[in-house]
Amino acid sequence: MGQAREVMDRLTDVITHPDLKTLGELYAEDAVAVTPDGGEIRGRDGIVAYWRQMTDAIPDGTYESLHAYEVGDTAIDEGFFSGRNTGPIQLPTGETLPPTQKEIKIRGVDLATVKDGKIVEYRLYFDEMDFLEQLGLLPPS
């Protein structure tokens, strides 16, 4: 197992056992993250704030790995993130929604490129509409 795989595994652990201090230590100060719901996020502090919103909304989140790869300095994971929405949901507009108390299970893929033991580039892909639908936040069709 290489450095990228080790760092990605630690990232998964701190997201499912929320520890934002340790999470911040995994990212380089000038890291860049791209997410479906947060867009491009520049800098460690912004990335930690993004994860804070997710771990506040779903504090009991679990991760089920389907595939885990490492190619050079990049780790790639595919799996399911699951949990109950028991905390407030922060919208991109700054508004906050109360918890829905609904269970979610989202399939996603994330990639982390690691240099000198820190994530310098992170990409997360998941179906945001599926996420919102599971939370009951989409209008009926």
PDB file of C-alpha atoms in Angstrom:
ATOM      1  CA  MET A   1       0.000   0.000   0.000  1.00  0.00           C
ATOM      2  CA  GLY A   2       1.342   3.388  -0.987  1.00  0.00           C
ATOM      3  CA  GLN A   3       1.072   6.796   0.582  1.00  0.00           C
ATOM      4  CA  ALA A   4      -2.005   7.870  -1.435  1.00  0.00           C
ATOM      5  CA  ARG A   5      -3.958   4.780  -0.338  1.00  0.00           C
ATOM      6  CA  GLU A   6      -2.983   5.303   3.315  1.00  0.00           C
ATOM      7  CA  VAL A   7      -4.085   8.949   3.274  1.00  0.00           C
ATOM      8  CA  MET A   8      -7.375   8.124   1.510  1.00  0.00           C
ATOM      9  CA  ASP A   9      -8.135   5.400   4.055  1.00  0.00           C
ATOM     10  CA  ARG A  10      -7.453   7.870   6.890  1.00  0.00           C
ATOM     11  CA  LEU A  11      -9.743  10.414   5.196  1.00  0.00           C
ATOM     12  CA  THR A  12     -12.571   7.874   5.020  1.00  0.00           C
ATOM     13  CA  ASP A  13     -12.067   7.035   8.686  1.00  0.00           C
ATOM     14  CA  VAL A  14     -12.191  10.660   9.891  1.00  0.00           C
ATOM     15  CA  ILE A  15     -15.294  11.385   7.825  1.00  0.00           C
ATOM     16  CA  THR A  16     -17.155   8.406   9.281  1.00  0.00           C
ATOM     17  CA  HIS A  17     -15.809   9.126  12.798  1.00  0.00           C
ATOM     18  CA  PRO A  18     -15.897  12.935  12.598  1.00  0.00           C
ATOM     19  CA  ASP A  19     -12.608  14.500  13.667  1.00  0.00           C
ATOM     20  CA  LEU A  20     -12.238  17.792  11.811  1.00  0.00           C
ATOM     21  CA  LYS A  21      -8.815  18.602  13.272  1.00  0.00           C
ATOM     22  CA  THR A  22      -7.359  15.365  11.907  1.00  0.00           C
ATOM     23  CA  LEU A  23      -9.292  15.847   8.668  1.00  0.00           C
ATOM     24  CA  GLY A  24      -7.649  19.237   8.182  1.00  0.00           C
ATOM     25  CA  GLU A  25      -4.217  17.728   8.768  1.00  0.00           C
ATOM     26  CA  LEU A  26      -4.765  15.388   5.797  1.00  0.00           C
ATOM     27  CA  TYR A  27      -5.034  18.274   3.304  1.00  0.00           C
ATOM     28  CA  ALA A  28      -2.272  20.565   2.082  1.00  0.00           C
ATOM     29  CA  GLU A  29      -2.863  24.201   2.973  1.00  0.00           C
ATOM     30  CA  ASP A  30      -3.426  25.064  -0.716  1.00  0.00           C
ATOM     31  CA  ALA A  31      -5.386  21.907  -1.611  1.00  0.00           C
ATOM     32  CA  VAL A  32      -8.199  22.065  -4.141  1.00  0.00           C
ATOM     33  CA  ALA A  33     -11.380  20.006  -3.904  1.00  0.00           C
ATOM     34  CA  VAL A  34     -14.170  19.652  -6.456  1.00  0.00           C
ATOM     35  CA  THR A  35     -17.578  18.379  -5.318  1.00  0.00           C
ATOM     36  CA  PRO A  36     -21.012  18.204  -6.974  1.00  0.00           C
ATOM     37  CA  ASP A  37     -22.676  20.312  -4.289  1.00  0.00           C
ATOM     38  CA  GLY A  38     -19.826  22.640  -3.263  1.00  0.00           C
ATOM     39  CA  GLY A  39     -18.168  23.219  -6.634  1.00  0.00           C
ATOM     40  CA  GLU A  40     -14.472  24.048  -6.542  1.00  0.00           C
ATOM     41  CA  ILE A  41     -13.162  24.667  -3.038  1.00  0.00           C
ATOM     42  CA  ARG A  42      -9.701  26.167  -2.628  1.00  0.00           C
ATOM     43  CA  GLY A  43      -7.692  25.813   0.563  1.00  0.00           C
ATOM     44  CA  ARG A  44      -7.683  23.513   3.572  1.00  0.00           C
ATOM     45  CA  ASP A  45     -10.044  25.680   5.653  1.00  0.00           C
ATOM     46  CA  GLY A  46     -12.724  25.719   2.954  1.00  0.00           C
ATOM     47  CA  ILE A  47     -12.454  21.964   2.465  1.00  0.00           C
ATOM     48  CA  VAL A  48     -12.768  21.345   6.212  1.00  0.00           C
ATOM     49  CA  ALA A  49     -15.846  23.629   6.268  1.00  0.00           C
ATOM     50  CA  TYR A  50     -17.357  21.547   3.437  1.00  0.00           C
ATOM     51  CA  TRP A  51     -16.829  18.300   5.358  1.00  0.00           C
ATOM     52  CA  ARG A  52     -18.158  19.925   8.566  1.00  0.00           C
ATOM     53  CA  GLN A  53     -21.480  20.533   6.801  1.00  0.00           C
ATOM     54  CA  MET A  54     -21.688  16.876   5.751  1.00  0.00           C
ATOM     55  CA  THR A  55     -20.670  15.444   9.126  1.00  0.00           C
ATOM     56  CA  ASP A  56     -23.050  17.843  10.931  1.00  0.00           C
ATOM     57  CA  ALA A  57     -25.935  16.778   8.677  1.00  0.00           C
ATOM     58  CA  ILE A  58     -25.141  13.039   8.862  1.00  0.00           C
ATOM     59  CA  PRO A  59     -23.005  12.503  11.976  1.00  0.00           C
ATOM     60  CA  ASP A  60     -23.427   8.710  12.041  1.00  0.00           C
ATOM     61  CA  GLY A  61     -22.286   8.211   8.443  1.00  0.00           C
ATOM     62  CA  THR A  62     -20.775   4.908   7.394  1.00  0.00           C
ATOM     63  CA  TYR A  63     -18.857   3.919   4.282  1.00  0.00           C
ATOM     64  CA  GLU A  64     -19.091   0.629   2.398  1.00  0.00           C
ATOM     65  CA  SER A  65     -16.233   0.186  -0.046  1.00  0.00           C
ATOM     66  CA  LEU A  66     -16.938  -1.393  -3.423  1.00  0.00           C
ATOM     67  CA  HIS A  67     -13.571  -0.716  -5.050  1.00  0.00           C
ATOM     68  CA  ALA A  68     -10.317   0.822  -3.818  1.00  0.00           C
ATOM     69  CA  TYR A  69      -7.419   1.586  -6.135  1.00  0.00           C
ATOM     70  CA  GLU A  70      -4.121   3.375  -6.113  1.00  0.00           C
ATOM     71  CA  VAL A  71      -2.447   4.628  -9.267  1.00  0.00           C
ATOM     72  CA  GLY A  72       0.817   6.436  -8.662  1.00  0.00           C
ATOM     73  CA  ASP A  73       0.138   9.301  -6.267  1.00  0.00           C
ATOM     74  CA  THR A  74      -3.663   9.047  -6.552  1.00  0.00           C
ATOM     75  CA  ALA A  75      -6.103   6.876  -4.584  1.00  0.00           C
ATOM     76  CA  ILE A  76      -9.546   6.137  -6.034  1.00  0.00           C
ATOM     77  CA  ASP A  77     -12.525   4.824  -4.059  1.00  0.00           C
ATOM     78  CA  GLU A  78     -15.998   3.754  -5.112  1.00  0.00           C
ATOM     79  CA  GLY A  79     -18.572   2.944  -2.497  1.00  0.00           C
ATOM     80  CA  PHE A  80     -21.702   3.832  -0.570  1.00  0.00           C
ATOM     81  CA  PHE A  81     -21.985   6.554   2.070  1.00  0.00           C
ATOM     82  CA  SER A  82     -24.979   5.886   4.332  1.00  0.00           C
ATOM     83  CA  GLY A  83     -26.550   7.415   7.400  1.00  0.00           C
ATOM     84  CA  ARG A  84     -29.485   9.286   8.903  1.00  0.00           C
ATOM     85  CA  ASN A  85     -29.886  13.043   8.458  1.00  0.00           C
ATOM     86  CA  THR A  86     -30.133  14.118  12.104  1.00  0.00           C
ATOM     87  CA  GLY A  87     -28.393  17.493  11.789  1.00  0.00           C
ATOM     88  CA  PRO A  88     -29.079  20.717   9.894  1.00  0.00           C
ATOM     89  CA  ILE A  89     -28.498  20.793   6.145  1.00  0.00           C
ATOM     90  CA  GLN A  90     -26.505  23.775   4.890  1.00  0.00           C
ATOM     91  CA  LEU A  91     -27.590  24.932   1.427  1.00  0.00           C
ATOM     92  CA  PRO A  92     -25.204  26.624  -1.043  1.00  0.00           C
ATOM     93  CA  THR A  93     -27.276  29.810  -0.577  1.00  0.00           C
ATOM     94  CA  GLY A  94     -26.317  29.918   3.107  1.00  0.00           C
ATOM     95  CA  GLU A  95     -29.783  28.880   4.254  1.00  0.00           C
ATOM     96  CA  THR A  96     -30.109  26.002   6.707  1.00  0.00           C
ATOM     97  CA  LEU A  97     -32.791  23.323   6.584  1.00  0.00           C
ATOM     98  CA  PRO A  98     -33.836  21.336   9.640  1.00  0.00           C
ATOM     99  CA  PRO A  99     -32.943  17.621   9.725  1.00  0.00           C
ATOM    100  CA  THR A 100     -35.260  15.369   7.722  1.00  0.00           C
ATOM    101  CA  GLN A 101     -34.551  12.290   9.899  1.00  0.00           C
ATOM    102  CA  LYS A 102     -34.400  10.289   6.656  1.00  0.00           C
ATOM    103  CA  GLU A 103     -31.900   7.548   5.857  1.00  0.00           C
ATOM    104  CA  ILE A 104     -29.671   8.059   2.842  1.00  0.00           C
ATOM    105  CA  LYS A 105     -27.426   5.738   0.861  1.00  0.00           C
ATOM    106  CA  ILE A 106     -25.400   7.426  -1.852  1.00  0.00           C
ATOM    107  CA  ARG A 107     -23.048   5.769  -4.302  1.00  0.00           C
ATOM    108  CA  GLY A 108     -20.001   7.877  -4.998  1.00  0.00           C
ATOM    109  CA  VAL A 109     -16.468   7.953  -6.318  1.00  0.00           C
ATOM    110  CA  ASP A 110     -13.645  10.017  -4.890  1.00  0.00           C
ATOM    111  CA  LEU A 111     -10.082  10.597  -5.978  1.00  0.00           C
ATOM    112  CA  ALA A 112      -7.285  11.996  -3.834  1.00  0.00           C
ATOM    113  CA  THR A 113      -3.902  13.009  -5.195  1.00  0.00           C
ATOM    114  CA  VAL A 114      -1.258  13.025  -2.456  1.00  0.00           C
ATOM    115  CA  LYS A 115       2.123  14.758  -2.321  1.00  0.00           C
ATOM    116  CA  ASP A 116       4.392  14.677   0.745  1.00  0.00           C
ATOM    117  CA  GLY A 117       1.697  12.929   2.807  1.00  0.00           C
ATOM    118  CA  LYS A 118      -1.025  15.548   2.174  1.00  0.00           C
ATOM    119  CA  ILE A 119      -3.984  15.634  -0.210  1.00  0.00           C
ATOM    120  CA  VAL A 120      -3.291  18.336  -2.807  1.00  0.00           C
ATOM    121  CA  GLU A 121      -6.235  17.593  -5.102  1.00  0.00           C
ATOM    122  CA  TYR A 122      -9.508  15.915  -4.209  1.00  0.00           C
ATOM    123  CA  ARG A 123     -12.502  15.124  -6.407  1.00  0.00           C
ATOM    124  CA  LEU A 124     -15.832  13.736  -5.214  1.00  0.00           C
ATOM    125  CA  TYR A 125     -18.597  12.518  -7.505  1.00  0.00           C
ATOM    126  CA  PHE A 126     -22.113  11.517  -6.450  1.00  0.00           C
ATOM    127  CA  ASP A 127     -25.625  11.999  -7.780  1.00  0.00           C
ATOM    128  CA  GLU A 128     -26.802  15.135  -5.996  1.00  0.00           C
ATOM    129  CA  MET A 129     -30.391  14.713  -7.219  1.00  0.00           C
ATOM    130  CA  ASP A 130     -30.515  11.192  -5.747  1.00  0.00           C
ATOM    131  CA  PHE A 131     -29.190  12.600  -2.453  1.00  0.00           C
ATOM    132  CA  LEU A 132     -31.852  15.348  -2.371  1.00  0.00           C
ATOM    133  CA  GLU A 133     -34.583  12.883  -3.342  1.00  0.00           C
ATOM    134  CA  GLN A 134     -33.622  10.505  -0.525  1.00  0.00           C
ATOM    135  CA  LEU A 135     -33.771  13.432   1.901  1.00  0.00           C
ATOM    136  CA  GLY A 136     -37.284  14.269   0.621  1.00  0.00           C
ATOM    137  CA  LEU A 137     -36.152  17.712  -0.551  1.00  0.00           C
ATOM    138  CA  LEU A 138     -37.295  17.525  -4.176  1.00  0.00           C
ATOM    139  CA  PRO A 139     -40.792  18.493  -5.259  1.00  0.00           C
ATOM    140  CA  PRO A 140     -43.057  15.572  -6.193  1.00  0.00           C
ATOM    141  CA  SER A 141     -42.825  14.637  -9.865  1.00  0.00           C
TER     142      SER A 141
END
